[in-house]
Amino acid sequence: MESELMTKKPGPLYRELADEVQKLIERRSLRAGQRLPSVRVCARQRQISIGTVTEAYVVLENRGYIEARPKSGYYVRNRPAEMPKASPGSVLGPPVVVDEKDLAEHILDLSLDPSYFPLTTAFPGPGILPLEKLAKIASAVGKSDPGILGKYSMGRPYPPFVQELSRRYLQTGASLGHDDFIVTSSCSEALHLALGAVTKPGDVVVIESPAYFGFLMLISSMGLRAVEVPVDPKRGLSLEALTVALDSNDAKALIVTPSFHNPTGASMSNARKELLYSILCDYDIPAIEDDIYADLHHGPIRPKPLKAWDRDGRVLLCSSLSKTLAPGLGIGWISAGRYRDRIDEGKWTTSPLFTQKVAALFLQEGYDRQLRRMRAEYKKQLSAVKSAVRRFFPRGTTMTEPDGGFILWVELPPAVDTLELRLDALEEKIGTAPGPMFTMRDQFRNCIRLNCGLRWTGEFERAIQTLGRLASRQIDKKLMAAKAG
Ligand SMILES: Cc1ncc(COP(=O)(O)O)c(C=O)c1O
């Protein structure tokens, strides 16, 4: 539809307007149930005739996109949740970056729709993040220091916040001064800045395989190329494969999540982190380390970041409070080593001082207690999901054994196609994250990532049971087809 529209010569004015509105509906800028601007207002603003707007709306009505409601105006119609770009046709094609992006974007959209059970994104579920306590702190800061809302940060961090970060990293074994940190609005922004500092469009970066789809989207939007290196579910990034990749590519950086990797949950041991650092030195490349899940260890010790071994500033450590405190707070950071000034020069904005102050107070007061509670809950939730997968998924299914975070990577028998499963699950109102979302190559078709950040409930159990049933049905159908053929 898009390409057809783009190659078409401009048609009559009414059709151009109809096409424009249709695109907004398809992109969900205009949502089901929303009222369109009235014919009169639209005609006045655009300086076209009322007849032209009316005709455009009638065209859209005929195409099934909008409906007229008597005495009220035109409204976007309820269309099926599946939009054309996410149909199997567009995701089953050859593995090119843009397809992955479409799939990921559709899945992100879906995570905002509360009518789907949210196994899609790696979000903690309701009741797990300490939002009420955070709101109380925010309100107290607003009352006691309203002037802070009137201040620009001028790109400078709020000292108590970065001092708190420095203190916390010291405990993990990484000695980082408070002035090493640049405050960002999220881990994603930190990753974006890090990639921008060490690459230019067209460069090659090494990523894990499977990889967090946010990395794939960033890489694609920045015009970079990626080489995928396998992650071993038990030992994390394969260092053997990494050296092969570095031997055969002029890679400019590695992006790595050494602790509780998304989507496998795998972690590297200290010895392997140390070895990784020496490989980076041998090949003289920087590493962008994503440390976002490390505080969510299930065992007694918080894993050391790769940054702890960094002697020459080649590790750019990125993280945020999105998984442990509140994604809506909008606060992350980067400790960029030798690239610090390069990033700082171009950066004039940070997370607002108000937000940093609220975060600093939380980190100083209840954060450790909160982390202890969350770790215990995630451990319990992961164990409940694993046991349900064992009960309900087809024989031959295997899964990872994360000892931190809240993500589980499940490998189903080869006959199961999780892209197909995703469509079947949508009909049952379950959102899923199929394996192909986490790669730019044609692989992981029989894998699925499960978000275990949600409280274990009967509804959750039913969702896992349903996925298991749908997967088994696929296997049966394929077996029958093979027998018949
Ligand atoms: C590995 C990883 N990095 C970064 C992010 C994004 O973090 P933020 O919300 O702070 O941008 C996520 C979120 O799912 C993630 O899983």
Short mmCIF file of C-alpha atoms and ligand atoms in Angstrom, two decimals:
data_model
loop_
_atom_site.label_atom_id
_atom_site.label_comp_id
_atom_site.label_asym_id
_atom_site.label_seq_id
_atom_site.Cartn_x
_atom_site.Cartn_y
_atom_site.Cartn_z
CA MET A 1 0.00 0.00 0.00
CA GLU A 2 2.77 2.43 1.05
CA SER A 3 4.90 1.93 -2.05
CA GLU A 4 1.84 2.08 -4.27
CA LEU A 5 0.95 5.44 -2.78
CA MET A 6 4.47 6.72 -3.00
CA THR A 7 4.85 5.98 -6.70
CA LYS A 8 1.40 7.32 -7.58
CA LYS A 9 1.11 10.74 -9.24
CA PRO A 10 -0.88 13.24 -7.16
CA GLY A 11 -4.59 12.62 -7.75
CA PRO A 12 -7.53 14.92 -7.19
CA LEU A 13 -7.37 16.91 -3.97
CA TYR A 14 -10.06 14.87 -2.22
CA ARG A 15 -8.18 11.64 -2.89
CA GLU A 16 -4.90 13.07 -1.65
CA LEU A 17 -6.62 14.08 1.58
CA ALA A 18 -8.24 10.64 1.89
CA ASP A 19 -4.84 8.93 1.37
CA GLU A 20 -3.22 11.21 3.93
CA VAL A 21 -5.81 10.41 6.59
CA GLN A 22 -5.73 6.71 5.73
CA LYS A 23 -1.97 6.65 6.33
CA LEU A 24 -2.46 8.26 9.73
CA ILE A 25 -5.02 5.62 10.61
CA GLU A 26 -2.72 2.82 9.44
CA ARG A 27 0.12 4.24 11.47
CA ARG A 28 -2.27 4.51 14.42
CA SER A 29 -1.71 8.23 14.78
CA LEU A 30 -5.48 8.29 14.53
CA ARG A 31 -6.93 5.52 16.65
CA ALA A 32 -10.16 3.57 16.57
CA GLY A 33 -13.00 5.60 18.04
CA GLN A 34 -11.27 8.96 17.56
CA ARG A 35 -13.24 11.77 15.95
CA LEU A 36 -11.83 13.29 12.76
CA PRO A 37 -11.62 17.07 12.49
CA SER A 38 -15.02 18.37 11.41
CA VAL A 39 -15.54 18.95 7.69
CA ARG A 40 -15.91 22.68 8.28
CA VAL A 41 -12.74 23.07 10.41
CA CYS A 42 -10.69 20.91 8.07
CA ALA A 43 -11.84 22.92 5.03
CA ARG A 44 -11.08 26.23 6.75
CA GLN A 45 -7.62 25.21 7.98
CA ARG A 46 -6.54 23.74 4.69
CA GLN A 47 -8.26 26.42 2.63
CA ILE A 48 -10.11 23.92 0.48
CA SER A 49 -13.81 23.56 -0.16
CA ILE A 50 -16.22 21.80 2.16
CA GLY A 51 -17.19 19.61 -0.79
CA THR A 52 -13.57 18.38 -1.17
CA VAL A 53 -13.32 17.39 2.49
CA THR A 54 -16.74 15.73 2.41
CA GLU A 55 -15.74 13.76 -0.65
CA ALA A 56 -12.47 12.65 1.01
CA TYR A 57 -14.38 11.44 4.06
CA VAL A 58 -16.85 9.55 1.89
CA VAL A 59 -13.93 7.82 0.12
CA LEU A 60 -12.52 6.80 3.51
CA GLU A 61 -15.93 5.58 4.59
CA ASN A 62 -16.15 3.43 1.47
CA ARG A 63 -12.68 2.07 2.12
CA GLY A 64 -13.89 1.04 5.57
CA TYR A 65 -11.58 3.29 7.57
CA ILE A 66 -14.09 5.72 9.06
CA GLU A 67 -17.77 5.92 9.81
CA ALA A 68 -20.23 8.79 9.96
CA ARG A 69 -22.21 9.12 13.18
CA PRO A 70 -25.42 11.12 12.87
CA LYS A 71 -25.15 14.65 14.25
CA SER A 72 -21.72 13.92 15.59
CA GLY A 73 -19.21 13.70 12.73
CA TYR A 74 -16.77 11.16 11.32
CA TYR A 75 -14.98 8.61 13.51
CA VAL A 76 -12.16 6.12 12.94
CA ARG A 77 -13.66 2.65 12.72
CA ASN A 78 -12.59 -0.31 14.79
CA ARG A 79 -10.40 -2.30 12.47
CA PRO A 80 -8.77 -5.64 13.25
CA ALA A 81 -5.66 -5.20 15.41
CA GLU A 82 -3.54 -6.73 12.65
CA MET A 83 -2.40 -3.99 10.33
CA PRO A 84 -1.25 -4.97 6.84
CA LYS A 85 2.48 -4.39 7.38
CA ALA A 86 2.59 -7.02 10.14
CA SER A 87 0.99 -9.73 8.07
CA PRO A 88 2.98 -12.94 7.68
CA GLY A 89 3.90 -11.90 4.14
CA SER A 90 6.01 -9.04 5.38
CA VAL A 91 7.82 -10.93 8.11
CA LEU A 92 8.49 -14.14 6.25
CA GLY A 93 10.55 -12.50 3.51
CA PRO A 94 14.37 -12.44 3.37
CA PRO A 95 15.88 -11.15 6.62
CA VAL A 96 16.56 -7.48 6.07
CA VAL A 97 16.81 -4.92 8.81
CA VAL A 98 13.68 -3.03 7.93
CA ASP A 99 11.49 -6.12 8.35
CA GLU A 100 12.85 -6.72 11.83
CA LYS A 101 12.10 -3.11 12.62
CA ASP A 102 8.52 -3.43 11.40
CA LEU A 103 7.97 -6.51 13.49
CA ALA A 104 9.55 -4.95 16.56
CA GLU A 105 7.55 -1.76 16.13
CA HIS A 106 4.34 -3.69 15.83
CA ILE A 107 5.17 -5.63 18.94
CA LEU A 108 6.00 -2.46 20.84
CA ASP A 109 2.65 -1.01 19.74
CA LEU A 110 0.92 -4.12 20.95
CA SER A 111 2.51 -3.80 24.38
CA LEU A 112 0.56 -0.56 24.82
CA ASP A 113 -2.76 -2.30 24.20
CA PRO A 114 -4.06 -3.57 27.54
CA SER A 115 -6.41 -6.05 25.91
CA TYR A 116 -3.44 -8.35 25.08
CA PHE A 117 -1.69 -10.41 27.74
CA PRO A 118 1.76 -8.76 27.76
CA LEU A 119 4.40 -11.38 27.07
CA THR A 120 5.74 -9.05 24.39
CA THR A 121 8.11 -6.60 26.03
CA ALA A 122 10.53 -6.93 28.94
CA PHE A 123 8.48 -4.80 31.34
CA PRO A 124 7.87 -5.39 35.02
CA GLY A 125 4.16 -5.93 35.62
CA PRO A 126 1.82 -3.84 37.75
CA GLY A 127 2.40 -3.90 41.48
CA ILE A 128 6.11 -4.69 41.16
CA LEU A 129 7.71 -1.30 40.67
CA PRO A 130 7.56 1.03 43.73
CA LEU A 131 5.48 3.63 41.92
CA GLU A 132 3.49 4.89 44.89
CA LYS A 133 6.56 5.52 46.98
CA LEU A 134 8.18 7.23 44.03
CA ALA A 135 5.11 9.44 43.54
CA LYS A 136 5.29 10.44 47.21
CA ILE A 137 8.94 11.45 46.88
CA ALA A 138 8.15 13.37 43.69
CA SER A 139 5.35 15.20 45.40
CA ALA A 140 7.53 16.04 48.42
CA VAL A 141 10.28 17.38 46.13
CA GLY A 142 7.70 19.42 44.20
CA LYS A 143 6.45 20.95 47.46
CA SER A 144 9.77 21.57 49.16
CA ASP A 145 11.73 22.72 46.12
CA PRO A 146 9.35 23.95 43.39
CA GLY A 147 12.11 26.20 42.04
CA ILE A 148 13.87 23.13 40.67
CA LEU A 149 11.13 22.84 38.05
CA GLY A 150 12.08 26.27 36.77
CA LYS A 151 15.71 25.37 36.15
CA TYR A 152 17.45 24.05 33.07
CA SER A 153 20.06 21.41 33.76
CA MET A 154 22.30 22.90 31.04
CA GLY A 155 23.49 19.38 30.37
CA ARG A 156 25.03 19.11 33.85
CA PRO A 157 24.05 16.27 36.18
CA TYR A 158 22.54 16.79 39.60
CA PRO A 159 25.56 16.02 41.83
CA PRO A 160 23.82 13.91 44.53
CA PHE A 161 22.45 11.62 41.80
CA VAL A 162 25.77 10.91 40.11
CA GLN A 163 27.52 10.69 43.50
CA GLU A 164 25.05 7.97 44.40
CA LEU A 165 25.83 6.17 41.12
CA SER A 166 29.54 6.41 41.89
CA ARG A 167 29.02 4.92 45.36
CA ARG A 168 26.93 2.07 43.98
CA TYR A 169 29.35 1.14 41.21
CA LEU A 170 32.20 1.15 43.73
CA GLN A 171 30.36 -1.70 45.50
CA THR A 172 30.24 -3.65 42.24
CA GLY A 173 33.99 -3.37 41.73
CA ALA A 174 34.01 -0.53 39.20
CA SER A 175 35.60 2.60 40.50
CA LEU A 176 33.92 5.46 38.65
CA GLY A 177 34.04 9.08 39.79
CA HIS A 178 30.76 10.99 39.88
CA ASP A 179 32.06 13.19 37.06
CA ASP A 180 32.50 10.12 34.85
CA PHE A 181 28.73 9.93 34.40
CA ILE A 182 26.64 11.66 31.80
CA VAL A 183 22.96 11.55 32.68
CA THR A 184 20.53 10.56 29.93
CA SER A 185 16.80 10.08 29.60
CA SER A 186 17.09 6.29 29.30
CA CYS A 187 19.44 3.41 28.62
CA SER A 188 18.35 3.62 24.98
CA GLU A 189 19.59 7.20 24.79
CA ALA A 190 22.85 6.18 26.44
CA LEU A 191 23.30 3.39 23.86
CA HIS A 192 22.52 5.80 21.04
CA LEU A 193 25.11 8.29 22.29
CA ALA A 194 27.66 5.54 22.78
CA LEU A 195 27.18 4.17 19.27
CA GLY A 196 27.32 7.68 17.82
CA ALA A 197 30.64 8.30 19.59
CA VAL A 198 32.40 5.23 18.26
CA THR A 199 30.93 4.71 14.78
CA LYS A 200 29.89 6.48 11.61
CA PRO A 201 27.23 5.33 9.12
CA GLY A 202 28.29 2.26 7.17
CA ASP A 203 30.54 0.93 9.96
CA VAL A 204 30.31 -2.62 11.22
CA VAL A 205 29.51 -3.39 14.86
CA VAL A 206 29.49 -6.77 16.54
CA ILE A 207 26.35 -7.70 18.43
CA GLU A 208 25.16 -10.72 20.33
CA SER A 209 22.95 -13.29 18.65
CA PRO A 210 20.17 -13.30 19.68
CA ALA A 211 20.24 -9.58 20.51
CA TYR A 212 17.90 -7.18 22.27
CA PHE A 213 15.76 -5.81 19.43
CA GLY A 214 16.41 -2.23 20.61
CA PHE A 215 20.03 -2.73 19.47
CA LEU A 216 18.81 -3.86 16.05
CA MET A 217 16.55 -0.84 15.73
CA LEU A 218 19.34 1.52 16.75
CA ILE A 219 21.79 -0.05 14.35
CA SER A 220 19.33 0.13 11.51
CA SER A 221 18.37 3.76 12.24
CA MET A 222 22.03 4.81 12.43
CA GLY A 223 22.94 3.21 9.09
CA LEU A 224 25.32 0.68 10.68
CA ARG A 225 25.89 -2.94 9.75
CA ALA A 226 25.94 -5.73 12.28
CA VAL A 227 27.82 -8.98 12.63
CA GLU A 228 26.07 -11.41 14.96
CA VAL A 229 28.08 -13.53 17.38
CA PRO A 230 26.29 -16.36 19.22
CA VAL A 231 25.42 -16.19 22.90
CA ASP A 232 25.82 -19.41 24.82
CA PRO A 233 22.86 -19.71 27.21
CA LYS A 234 25.21 -20.72 30.04
CA ARG A 235 28.35 -18.69 29.38
CA GLY A 236 27.13 -15.64 27.51
CA LEU A 237 28.82 -14.22 24.42
CA SER A 238 30.96 -16.82 22.66
CA LEU A 239 34.49 -15.42 22.86
CA GLU A 240 35.74 -18.01 20.41
CA ALA A 241 33.23 -16.84 17.79
CA LEU A 242 33.97 -13.23 18.67
CA THR A 243 37.61 -13.55 17.71
CA VAL A 244 36.62 -15.19 14.41
CA ALA A 245 34.24 -12.28 13.73
CA LEU A 246 36.90 -9.72 14.61
CA ASP A 247 39.46 -11.48 12.40
CA SER A 248 37.22 -11.28 9.39
CA ASN A 249 35.58 -7.86 9.90
CA ASP A 250 36.87 -4.37 10.49
CA ALA A 251 34.44 -3.91 13.37
CA LYS A 252 34.34 -0.56 15.13
CA ALA A 253 32.66 -1.69 18.36
CA LEU A 254 31.06 -4.52 20.27
CA ILE A 255 27.66 -4.14 21.94
CA VAL A 256 27.33 -6.58 24.81
CA THR A 257 25.09 -7.30 27.80
CA PRO A 258 27.38 -9.43 29.96
CA SER A 259 24.94 -9.81 32.88
CA PHE A 260 21.44 -11.27 32.38
CA HIS A 261 21.43 -10.80 28.67
CA ASN A 262 18.20 -9.96 26.87
CA PRO A 263 16.69 -12.24 25.50
CA THR A 264 18.52 -15.32 26.86
CA GLY A 265 19.16 -14.26 30.47
CA ALA A 266 22.73 -15.60 30.07
CA SER A 267 25.64 -14.16 32.06
CA MET A 268 29.40 -14.21 31.60
CA SER A 269 31.60 -15.26 34.51
CA ASN A 270 34.22 -12.84 35.85
CA ALA A 271 36.93 -14.87 34.15
CA ARG A 272 35.19 -14.56 30.78
CA LYS A 273 34.59 -10.85 31.28
CA GLU A 274 38.28 -10.42 31.95
CA LEU A 275 39.12 -12.44 28.85
CA LEU A 276 36.67 -10.39 26.82
CA TYR A 277 38.40 -7.22 27.95
CA SER A 278 41.78 -8.56 26.84
CA ILE A 279 40.30 -9.46 23.41
CA LEU A 280 38.99 -5.90 23.08
CA CYS A 281 42.51 -4.64 23.82
CA ASP A 282 44.10 -7.06 21.35
CA TYR A 283 41.82 -5.92 18.55
CA ASP A 284 41.79 -2.37 19.84
CA ILE A 285 38.04 -1.86 19.75
CA PRO A 286 35.64 -0.32 22.28
CA ALA A 287 32.74 -2.14 23.92
CA ILE A 288 29.34 -0.65 24.63
CA GLU A 289 28.22 -2.45 27.76
CA ASP A 290 24.51 -2.64 28.60
CA ASP A 291 24.29 -3.19 32.35
CA ILE A 292 20.56 -2.58 32.77
CA TYR A 293 19.61 -5.92 34.41
CA ALA A 294 22.68 -6.44 36.62
CA ASP A 295 21.02 -5.17 39.83
CA LEU A 296 18.39 -7.90 39.44
CA HIS A 297 20.65 -10.84 40.35
CA HIS A 298 18.88 -13.73 42.05
CA GLY A 299 22.00 -14.92 43.86
CA PRO A 300 23.73 -13.04 46.68
CA ILE A 301 26.23 -11.07 44.57
CA ARG A 302 25.67 -8.35 42.04
CA PRO A 303 27.70 -9.27 38.94
CA LYS A 304 30.68 -7.06 38.20
CA PRO A 305 30.31 -4.98 35.09
CA LEU A 306 32.85 -5.41 32.30
CA LYS A 307 33.70 -1.78 33.07
CA ALA A 308 35.39 -2.99 36.28
CA TRP A 309 38.28 -4.36 34.16
CA ASP A 310 38.58 -1.27 32.00
CA ARG A 311 42.05 0.26 32.38
CA ASP A 312 42.14 2.41 29.28
CA GLY A 313 38.61 3.80 28.98
CA ARG A 314 37.45 1.60 26.09
CA VAL A 315 34.26 0.39 27.80
CA LEU A 316 31.19 2.63 27.54
CA LEU A 317 28.89 1.54 30.35
CA CYS A 318 25.18 2.25 29.74
CA SER A 319 22.25 1.71 32.07
CA SER A 320 19.05 3.19 33.51
CA LEU A 321 16.48 2.83 36.26
CA SER A 322 13.81 1.66 33.80
CA LYS A 323 13.79 -1.96 34.97
CA THR A 324 14.33 -1.42 38.67
CA LEU A 325 12.53 1.78 39.55
CA ALA A 326 10.29 3.25 36.84
CA PRO A 327 10.58 3.54 33.06
CA GLY A 328 8.36 6.61 33.23
CA LEU A 329 10.93 8.43 35.34
CA GLY A 330 13.10 8.74 32.24
CA ILE A 331 16.55 8.46 33.74
CA GLY A 332 19.65 6.65 32.54
CA TRP A 333 23.40 7.22 32.33
CA ILE A 334 26.58 6.50 30.50
CA SER A 335 30.11 6.26 31.80
CA ALA A 336 31.97 6.60 28.54
CA GLY A 337 35.64 6.38 29.52
CA ARG A 338 37.89 7.95 26.90
CA TYR A 339 34.83 8.93 24.82
CA ARG A 340 33.34 11.03 27.59
CA ASP A 341 34.24 14.45 26.20
CA ARG A 342 33.15 13.53 22.69
CA ILE A 343 29.69 12.68 24.03
CA ASP A 344 29.50 15.55 26.49
CA GLU A 345 30.39 18.20 23.88
CA GLY A 346 27.29 17.56 21.81
CA LYS A 347 24.92 16.96 24.69
CA TRP A 348 22.96 19.88 26.08
CA THR A 349 20.08 18.06 27.68
CA THR A 350 19.82 15.55 30.50
CA SER A 351 17.02 14.03 32.43
CA PRO A 352 15.49 17.05 34.28
CA LEU A 353 17.06 18.11 37.59
CA PHE A 354 13.72 17.42 39.25
CA THR A 355 13.78 13.80 38.06
CA GLN A 356 17.40 13.38 39.08
CA LYS A 357 16.64 14.71 42.55
CA VAL A 358 13.69 12.33 42.97
CA ALA A 359 15.84 9.43 41.77
CA ALA A 360 18.73 10.43 44.06
CA LEU A 361 16.41 10.46 47.08
CA PHE A 362 15.01 7.07 46.20
CA LEU A 363 18.48 5.59 45.67
CA GLN A 364 19.54 6.94 49.06
CA GLU A 365 16.43 5.77 50.89
CA GLY A 366 14.54 2.66 49.84
CA TYR A 367 16.23 1.35 46.70
CA ASP A 368 18.16 -1.52 48.27
CA ARG A 369 15.08 -2.82 50.06
CA GLN A 370 13.14 -2.50 46.84
CA LEU A 371 15.80 -4.43 44.91
CA ARG A 372 15.81 -7.24 47.47
CA ARG A 373 12.05 -7.56 47.14
CA MET A 374 12.11 -7.48 43.34
CA ARG A 375 14.88 -10.05 43.07
CA ALA A 376 12.93 -12.46 45.25
CA GLU A 377 9.77 -11.89 43.22
CA TYR A 378 11.46 -12.33 39.85
CA LYS A 379 13.15 -15.49 41.00
CA LYS A 380 9.77 -16.87 42.07
CA GLN A 381 8.05 -15.74 38.89
CA LEU A 382 10.72 -17.22 36.64
CA SER A 383 10.48 -20.49 38.44
CA ALA A 384 6.66 -20.56 38.09
CA VAL A 385 6.87 -19.82 34.35
CA LYS A 386 9.55 -22.46 33.85
CA SER A 387 7.45 -25.05 35.57
CA ALA A 388 4.40 -24.11 33.45
CA VAL A 389 6.48 -24.31 30.26
CA ARG A 390 7.58 -27.80 31.32
CA ARG A 391 3.95 -28.78 31.85
CA PHE A 392 2.30 -27.18 28.83
CA PHE A 393 4.82 -26.80 26.01
CA PRO A 394 5.39 -29.64 23.54
CA ARG A 395 7.91 -32.35 24.32
CA GLY A 396 11.40 -31.41 23.14
CA THR A 397 11.09 -27.80 24.38
CA THR A 398 14.16 -26.46 26.19
CA MET A 399 14.77 -23.18 27.98
CA THR A 400 17.51 -21.10 29.55
CA GLU A 401 18.31 -20.96 33.28
CA PRO A 402 18.81 -17.27 34.05
CA ASP A 403 20.05 -16.44 37.52
CA GLY A 404 18.96 -12.84 37.30
CA GLY A 405 16.47 -10.57 35.58
CA PHE A 406 13.01 -11.66 34.48
CA ILE A 407 13.40 -12.96 30.94
CA LEU A 408 13.23 -16.52 29.75
CA TRP A 409 14.30 -17.79 26.31
CA VAL A 410 12.46 -20.88 25.20
CA GLU A 411 13.41 -23.12 22.29
CA LEU A 412 10.53 -25.18 20.91
CA PRO A 413 10.84 -28.20 18.63
CA PRO A 414 11.98 -27.23 15.11
CA ALA A 415 8.50 -27.79 13.65
CA VAL A 416 7.15 -24.80 15.57
CA ASP A 417 7.28 -21.44 13.82
CA THR A 418 6.97 -18.69 16.42
CA LEU A 419 6.01 -16.10 13.79
CA GLU A 420 2.99 -18.24 13.03
CA LEU A 421 2.48 -18.84 16.73
CA ARG A 422 2.49 -15.08 17.26
CA LEU A 423 -0.45 -14.64 14.87
CA ASP A 424 -2.39 -17.51 16.45
CA ALA A 425 -1.68 -16.09 19.90
CA LEU A 426 -2.96 -12.65 18.86
CA GLU A 427 -6.32 -14.26 18.20
CA GLU A 428 -6.28 -15.49 21.79
CA LYS A 429 -5.37 -11.97 22.95
CA ILE A 430 -1.83 -12.87 23.90
CA GLY A 431 1.13 -10.78 22.78
CA THR A 432 4.39 -12.69 22.23
CA ALA A 433 8.00 -11.93 21.32
CA PRO A 434 9.01 -14.45 18.61
CA GLY A 435 12.68 -15.39 18.13
CA PRO A 436 13.15 -13.68 14.73
CA MET A 437 12.70 -10.31 16.44
CA PHE A 438 16.11 -10.77 18.01
CA THR A 439 18.21 -11.25 14.92
CA MET A 440 18.78 -9.82 11.46
CA ARG A 441 19.35 -13.26 10.01
CA ASP A 442 16.90 -16.05 9.33
CA GLN A 443 17.17 -17.91 12.63
CA PHE A 444 15.45 -18.54 15.97
CA ARG A 445 12.18 -19.36 14.16
CA ASN A 446 11.37 -21.91 16.86
CA CYS A 447 12.32 -19.67 19.79
CA ILE A 448 10.30 -17.31 21.90
CA ARG A 449 11.15 -14.87 24.67
CA LEU A 450 8.84 -14.88 27.66
CA ASN A 451 8.49 -11.85 29.90
CA CYS A 452 8.40 -13.14 33.48
CA GLY A 453 8.27 -9.65 34.99
CA LEU A 454 4.55 -10.13 35.60
CA ARG A 455 3.03 -11.49 38.77
CA TRP A 456 2.22 -15.18 38.49
CA THR A 457 -1.58 -15.47 38.26
CA GLY A 458 -4.18 -17.82 36.84
CA GLU A 459 -4.34 -15.61 33.75
CA PHE A 460 -0.59 -15.92 33.26
CA GLU A 461 -0.79 -19.69 33.63
CA ARG A 462 -3.62 -19.83 31.08
CA ALA A 463 -1.55 -17.74 28.65
CA ILE A 464 1.35 -20.21 28.88
CA GLN A 465 -1.06 -23.13 28.56
CA THR A 466 -2.61 -21.54 25.45
CA LEU A 467 0.79 -20.98 23.85
CA GLY A 468 1.67 -24.59 24.55
CA ARG A 469 -1.59 -25.76 22.98
CA LEU A 470 -1.09 -23.58 19.89
CA ALA A 471 2.47 -24.83 19.47
CA SER A 472 1.37 -28.47 19.77
CA ARG A 473 -1.40 -27.82 17.25
CA GLN A 474 1.19 -26.54 14.77
CA ILE A 475 3.26 -29.68 15.22
CA ASP A 476 0.21 -31.92 14.75
CA LYS A 477 -0.85 -30.07 11.61
CA LYS A 478 2.61 -30.35 10.10
CA LEU A 479 2.79 -34.04 10.95
CA MET A 480 -0.57 -34.64 9.33
CA ALA A 481 0.41 -32.66 6.23
CA ALA A 482 3.65 -34.66 5.97
CA LYS A 483 1.74 -37.92 6.25
CA ALA A 484 -0.84 -36.84 3.68
CA GLY A 485 1.89 -35.63 1.27
C1 LIG B 1 18.99 -4.91 27.29
C2 LIG B 1 18.15 -3.67 27.32
N1 LIG B 1 18.75 -2.48 27.16
C3 LIG B 1 18.03 -1.35 27.17
C4 LIG B 1 16.67 -1.36 27.32
C5 LIG B 1 15.91 -0.06 27.27
O1 LIG B 1 16.07 0.65 28.46
P1 LIG B 1 15.41 2.08 28.62
O2 LIG B 1 13.94 1.85 28.81
O3 LIG B 1 16.05 2.69 29.81
O4 LIG B 1 15.71 2.84 27.38
C6 LIG B 1 16.00 -2.57 27.50
C7 LIG B 1 14.54 -2.62 27.64
O5 LIG B 1 13.89 -3.61 27.39
C8 LIG B 1 16.77 -3.76 27.49
O6 LIG B 1 16.19 -4.95 27.64
#
